[in-house]
Short mmCIF file of C-alpha atoms and ligand atoms in Angstrom, two decimals:
data_model
loop_
_atom_site.label_atom_id
_atom_site.label_comp_id
_atom_site.label_asym_id
_atom_site.label_seq_id
_atom_site.Cartn_x
_atom_site.Cartn_y
_atom_site.Cartn_z
CA MET A 275 -23.36 0.18 -13.28
CA ILE A 276 -20.21 -1.68 -12.33
CA LYS A 277 -21.06 -5.19 -11.23
CA ILE A 278 -19.25 -6.43 -8.17
CA ASP A 279 -19.50 -9.79 -6.49
CA TRP A 280 -19.52 -8.84 -2.83
CA ASN A 281 -18.58 -12.37 -1.84
CA LYS A 282 -15.40 -12.37 -3.88
CA LEU A 283 -13.67 -9.23 -2.74
CA PRO A 284 -9.88 -9.05 -2.62
CA ARG A 285 -8.74 -9.34 0.97
CA HIS A 286 -5.76 -7.05 0.44
CA ILE A 287 -5.59 -4.17 -2.07
CA ALA A 288 -2.33 -2.31 -2.66
CA ILE A 289 -2.23 0.98 -4.56
CA ILE A 290 0.58 2.91 -6.24
CA MET A 291 -0.97 6.36 -6.07
CA ASP A 292 0.73 8.02 -9.02
CA GLY A 293 0.08 11.10 -11.15
CA ASN A 294 -0.29 13.98 -8.68
CA GLY A 295 2.35 16.02 -10.49
CA ARG A 296 0.81 15.51 -13.92
CA TRP A 297 -2.62 16.32 -12.54
CA ALA A 298 -1.24 19.61 -11.22
CA LYS A 299 0.37 20.36 -14.58
CA GLN A 300 -2.92 19.71 -16.36
CA HIS A 301 -4.56 22.24 -14.06
CA ALA A 302 -1.68 24.70 -14.39
CA ILE A 303 -0.99 24.67 -10.65
CA GLY A 304 2.02 23.65 -8.55
CA ARG A 305 2.90 20.01 -7.81
CA VAL A 306 2.22 20.47 -4.12
CA ARG A 307 -1.39 21.30 -4.83
CA GLY A 308 -1.56 18.11 -6.84
CA HIS A 309 -0.42 16.18 -3.77
CA LYS A 310 -3.01 17.99 -1.69
CA LYS A 311 -5.75 16.91 -4.06
CA GLY A 312 -4.26 13.41 -3.97
CA ALA A 313 -4.75 13.33 -0.21
CA GLN A 314 -8.48 13.83 -0.77
CA ALA A 315 -8.54 10.82 -3.07
CA VAL A 316 -6.90 8.86 -0.25
CA ARG A 317 -9.77 9.73 2.08
CA THR A 318 -12.36 8.53 -0.45
CA VAL A 319 -10.58 5.26 -1.13
CA VAL A 320 -9.98 4.49 2.56
CA LYS A 321 -13.61 5.15 3.38
CA THR A 322 -14.90 3.09 0.46
CA CYS A 323 -12.65 0.13 1.19
CA ARG A 324 -13.77 0.17 4.81
CA GLU A 325 -17.43 0.37 3.79
CA ILE A 326 -17.32 -2.53 1.37
CA GLY A 327 -15.30 -4.77 3.68
CA ILE A 328 -11.74 -4.80 2.33
CA LYS A 329 -9.58 -6.06 5.19
CA TYR A 330 -6.18 -4.67 4.19
CA LEU A 331 -5.37 -1.56 2.18
CA THR A 332 -1.73 -0.70 1.51
CA LEU A 333 -1.00 2.71 0.03
CA TYR A 334 2.34 3.64 -1.49
CA ALA A 335 2.65 7.19 -0.20
CA PHE A 336 6.39 7.81 -0.37
CA SER A 337 9.19 5.67 -1.78
CA ILE A 338 12.84 5.53 -0.72
CA GLU A 339 13.62 6.98 -4.15
CA ASN A 340 11.23 9.90 -3.55
CA TRP A 341 13.74 11.31 -0.99
CA GLU A 342 15.75 12.46 -4.02
CA ARG A 343 13.01 14.84 -5.17
CA PRO A 344 13.49 18.60 -4.67
CA ALA A 345 13.70 19.39 -0.94
CA LYS A 346 10.69 21.70 -1.14
CA GLU A 347 8.48 18.92 -2.52
CA VAL A 348 9.69 16.41 0.07
CA GLU A 349 8.98 18.93 2.80
CA ALA A 350 5.49 19.54 1.47
CA LEU A 351 4.78 15.82 1.32
CA MET A 352 5.88 15.41 4.94
CA PHE A 353 3.67 18.33 5.91
CA LEU A 354 0.70 16.74 4.14
CA LEU A 355 1.33 13.45 5.89
CA ASP A 356 1.42 15.24 9.21
CA GLU A 357 -1.81 17.04 8.37
CA TYR A 358 -3.46 13.81 7.26
CA LEU A 359 -2.59 12.12 10.55
CA THR A 360 -3.82 15.05 12.61
CA LYS A 361 -7.11 15.30 10.78
CA GLU A 362 -7.78 11.64 10.16
CA THR A 363 -7.01 9.91 13.47
CA LYS A 364 -10.49 10.58 14.79
CA GLU A 365 -12.05 9.26 11.60
CA LEU A 366 -9.87 6.14 11.71
CA GLN A 367 -11.10 5.52 15.25
CA LYS A 368 -14.69 6.06 14.28
CA GLN A 369 -14.41 3.64 11.38
CA GLY A 370 -12.50 1.03 13.39
CA ILE A 371 -9.44 1.25 11.16
CA ARG A 372 -6.03 0.24 12.40
CA LEU A 373 -3.06 2.17 11.05
CA THR A 374 0.21 0.40 10.30
CA THR A 375 3.28 1.39 8.28
CA ILE A 376 5.96 -0.26 6.20
CA GLY A 377 9.26 1.39 5.31
CA GLU A 378 12.16 3.19 6.94
CA ILE A 379 10.07 5.21 9.35
CA ASP A 380 13.20 6.35 11.23
CA ARG A 381 14.09 8.56 8.29
CA LEU A 382 10.92 10.64 8.71
CA HIS A 383 10.94 13.93 10.61
CA PRO A 384 10.83 13.15 14.36
CA LEU A 385 7.52 14.97 14.81
CA VAL A 386 5.87 13.05 11.97
CA LYS A 387 7.36 9.83 13.29
CA ASP A 388 5.97 10.54 16.76
CA LYS A 389 2.55 11.26 15.40
CA LEU A 390 2.64 8.05 13.38
CA LEU A 391 3.60 6.04 16.45
CA GLN A 392 0.81 7.65 18.45
CA THR A 393 -1.77 6.93 15.77
CA LYS A 394 -0.55 3.36 15.38
CA GLU A 395 -0.81 2.86 19.10
CA SER A 396 -4.21 4.44 19.52
CA THR A 397 -5.70 2.47 16.63
CA ALA A 398 -3.95 -0.82 17.43
CA LYS A 399 -7.08 -2.53 18.68
CA ASN A 400 -9.30 -1.54 15.75
CA ASP A 401 -10.30 -4.58 13.73
CA GLN A 402 -12.45 -3.48 10.81
CA MET A 403 -9.64 -2.77 8.36
CA VAL A 404 -5.87 -2.30 8.31
CA LEU A 405 -4.69 0.86 6.59
CA ASN A 406 -1.04 0.23 5.85
CA LEU A 407 0.99 3.23 4.68
CA ALA A 408 4.20 2.61 2.75
CA LEU A 409 6.45 5.48 3.80
CA SER A 410 10.09 5.79 2.87
CA TYR A 411 9.52 2.32 1.47
CA GLY A 412 11.59 0.35 -1.02
CA GLY A 413 11.04 -3.30 -1.89
CA LYS A 414 14.71 -4.13 -2.49
CA ASP A 415 15.68 -2.29 0.70
CA GLU A 416 13.10 -4.29 2.63
CA ILE A 417 14.52 -7.58 1.33
CA ILE A 418 18.11 -6.55 2.13
CA SER A 419 17.15 -5.53 5.65
CA ALA A 420 15.42 -8.89 6.11
CA VAL A 421 18.54 -10.73 4.93
CA LYS A 422 20.73 -8.74 7.33
CA ARG A 423 18.51 -9.58 10.28
CA ILE A 424 18.38 -13.23 9.33
CA VAL A 425 22.19 -13.36 9.23
CA GLN A 426 22.32 -11.67 12.66
CA ASP A 427 19.80 -14.11 14.09
CA ASN A 428 21.74 -16.98 12.58
CA LYS A 429 24.93 -15.80 14.28
CA ARG A 430 23.06 -15.60 17.58
CA GLY A 431 21.78 -19.13 17.10
CA ILE A 432 18.14 -18.01 16.79
CA ILE A 433 17.64 -19.37 13.28
CA ASP A 434 19.35 -22.25 11.54
CA ILE A 435 20.09 -22.08 7.80
CA SER A 436 17.91 -25.14 7.27
CA ASP A 437 14.98 -23.20 8.79
CA ILE A 438 15.14 -20.42 6.21
CA ASN A 439 12.20 -20.83 3.88
CA LYS A 440 9.44 -18.66 2.38
CA GLU A 441 7.46 -18.66 5.61
CA THR A 442 10.33 -17.75 7.92
CA PHE A 443 11.56 -15.11 5.44
CA ASP A 444 8.10 -13.51 5.57
CA ARG A 445 8.59 -12.93 9.28
CA TYR A 446 11.53 -10.62 8.63
CA LEU A 447 9.60 -8.36 6.27
CA TYR A 448 7.72 -5.19 7.23
CA THR A 449 4.50 -6.88 6.17
CA TYR A 450 4.77 -9.75 8.64
CA GLY A 451 1.30 -10.88 9.67
CA MET A 452 -0.41 -9.43 6.61
CA PRO A 453 -1.63 -11.51 3.69
CA ASP A 454 0.05 -10.73 0.35
CA PRO A 455 -1.86 -8.26 -1.83
CA ASP A 456 -4.52 -9.86 -4.02
CA LEU A 457 -4.86 -6.80 -6.22
CA LEU A 458 -2.41 -4.04 -7.12
CA ILE A 459 -3.76 -0.85 -8.65
CA ARG A 460 -1.44 1.67 -10.30
CA THR A 461 -2.81 4.95 -11.56
CA SER A 462 -1.48 7.43 -14.13
CA GLY A 463 -0.80 5.05 -17.01
CA GLU A 464 2.63 3.84 -15.89
CA TYR A 465 3.24 0.12 -16.26
CA ARG A 466 5.80 -0.51 -13.58
CA ILE A 467 6.14 -1.58 -9.98
CA SER A 468 8.63 1.13 -8.88
CA ASN A 469 10.22 -0.94 -6.11
CA PHE A 470 6.92 -1.69 -4.35
CA LEU A 471 6.30 -4.94 -2.43
CA LEU A 472 8.61 -6.97 -4.68
CA TRP A 473 8.49 -10.13 -2.58
CA GLN A 474 4.83 -9.88 -1.62
CA MET A 475 3.51 -9.38 -5.17
CA ALA A 476 4.69 -12.72 -6.53
CA TYR A 477 1.07 -13.70 -7.29
CA THR A 478 -0.77 -10.39 -7.09
CA GLU A 479 -3.20 -9.48 -9.87
CA LEU A 480 -2.06 -6.22 -11.52
CA TYR A 481 -4.43 -3.49 -12.65
CA PHE A 482 -3.29 -0.37 -14.47
CA THR A 483 -5.41 2.67 -15.21
CA ASN A 484 -4.71 5.96 -16.99
CA VAL A 485 -6.66 7.91 -14.36
CA LEU A 486 -4.39 10.28 -12.46
CA TRP A 487 -4.46 9.69 -8.70
CA PRO A 488 -6.24 12.96 -7.73
CA ASP A 489 -9.05 12.02 -10.15
CA PHE A 490 -9.41 8.48 -8.78
CA THR A 491 -12.97 7.90 -7.57
CA LYS A 492 -15.05 5.25 -5.90
CA ASP A 493 -16.16 4.08 -9.36
CA ASP A 494 -12.55 3.71 -10.48
CA LEU A 495 -11.95 1.52 -7.45
CA PHE A 496 -15.00 -0.56 -8.30
CA LYS A 497 -13.77 -0.94 -11.90
CA ALA A 498 -10.47 -2.30 -10.61
CA ILE A 499 -12.24 -4.74 -8.29
CA ALA A 500 -14.58 -5.87 -11.08
CA SER A 501 -11.59 -6.51 -13.35
CA TYR A 502 -9.90 -8.49 -10.58
CA GLN A 503 -13.01 -10.63 -10.15
CA LYS A 504 -12.93 -11.66 -13.81
CA ARG A 505 -9.47 -13.17 -13.48
CA GLU A 506 -8.66 -16.77 -12.81
CA ARG A 507 -5.89 -16.99 -10.23
CA ARG A 508 -4.18 -20.20 -11.12
CA PHE A 509 -1.01 -20.01 -8.97
CA GLY A 510 0.76 -22.21 -11.48
CA LEU A 511 -1.94 -24.86 -11.69
CA THR A 512 -4.24 -25.65 -14.62
CA SER A 513 -7.86 -24.50 -14.90
CA GLU A 514 -8.98 -28.10 -14.59
CA GLN A 515 -7.10 -28.57 -11.36
CA LEU A 516 -8.70 -25.43 -9.93
CA GLU A 517 -12.16 -26.70 -10.83
CA GLU A 518 -11.44 -29.89 -8.94
CA ILE A 519 -10.36 -27.94 -5.87
CA ASN A 520 -13.42 -25.65 -5.92
C1 IPE B 181 2.61 10.37 -6.81
O1 IPE B 181 2.51 11.41 -7.71
C2 IPE B 181 2.92 10.85 -5.42
C3 IPE B 181 4.28 10.54 -4.97
C4 IPE B 181 5.19 9.88 -5.62
C5 IPE B 181 4.64 11.01 -3.65
P1 IPE B 181 3.79 11.99 -8.48
O2 IPE B 181 4.29 13.16 -7.71
O3 IPE B 181 4.76 10.93 -8.76
O4 IPE B 181 3.10 12.48 -9.82
P2 IPE B 181 3.72 12.44 -11.29
O5 IPE B 181 4.17 11.05 -11.55
O6 IPE B 181 4.86 13.40 -11.29
O7 IPE B 181 2.61 12.86 -12.17
C1 IPE B 182 5.83 5.56 -7.05
O1 IPE B 182 5.62 6.68 -7.83
C2 IPE B 182 5.88 5.94 -5.61
C3 IPE B 182 4.65 6.44 -5.05
C4 IPE B 182 3.50 6.49 -5.63
C5 IPE B 182 4.75 6.90 -3.69
P1 IPE B 182 6.84 7.44 -8.55
O2 IPE B 182 6.24 8.55 -9.31
O3 IPE B 182 7.88 7.79 -7.56
O4 IPE B 182 7.40 6.30 -9.50
P2 IPE B 182 8.27 6.41 -10.84
O5 IPE B 182 9.40 7.32 -10.54
O6 IPE B 182 7.38 6.98 -11.88
O7 IPE B 182 8.66 5.01 -11.15
MG1 MG B 183 5.03 9.68 -10.32
#
């Protein structure tokens, strides 16, 4: 049994869902079928997070760099996203989950974009959990776009240079209004961030597992949470200082 302290759950979990292609290879099937199986793992994780009371779940579904993959694979991923939205909207409503996105949504196919907007709108009042999909997302790109908008606002007299600090910068990011991730999970045995939430992960606890995304289960999620709960988040302070605070 994996022991979890239900009073010490991470508020925000972010996941780099990696390994669909290798899973497909292992099973001697095409990559697209690996992605399809990966979408099932998404359903399990969303449901579990909602059930146990995680407030924010951010899933890295498609990176800016992923646009460079073979056109057929990109197309299939867009199709799967479309299918997920069609099938899952009802379930999101039922579970009180609000859908949000981060990334360059304008680059998505207009039909997928429309469906996303609809789902975001229809779930906007749900307050049990935020499911935040990173689509066409890149961390460096997000930071650059924030800088550009700050410069524009400065020119228009909306923001003074002396007002630019960590808090105001946050407002120009896609994740505005969301707490930074407490826990990042990356599957498939890769030890890298791959341009995900670069600014927001300054103090995130990192958890890496060899499990390939399509094989990721509820128990794997619990293992990650249990590992997170064993850590001491010091934010630069000493253990002694933390004891004084708590
Ligand atoms: C993750 O699986 C899904 C996306 C990046 C869209 P991959 O497709 O990257 O799987 P591997 O890394 O090739 O195994
Ligand atoms: C990261 O996985 C992006 C997503 C999971 C959507 P990649 O498979 O694209 O990352 P790299 O190329 O191994 O760094
Ligand atoms: Mg990969």
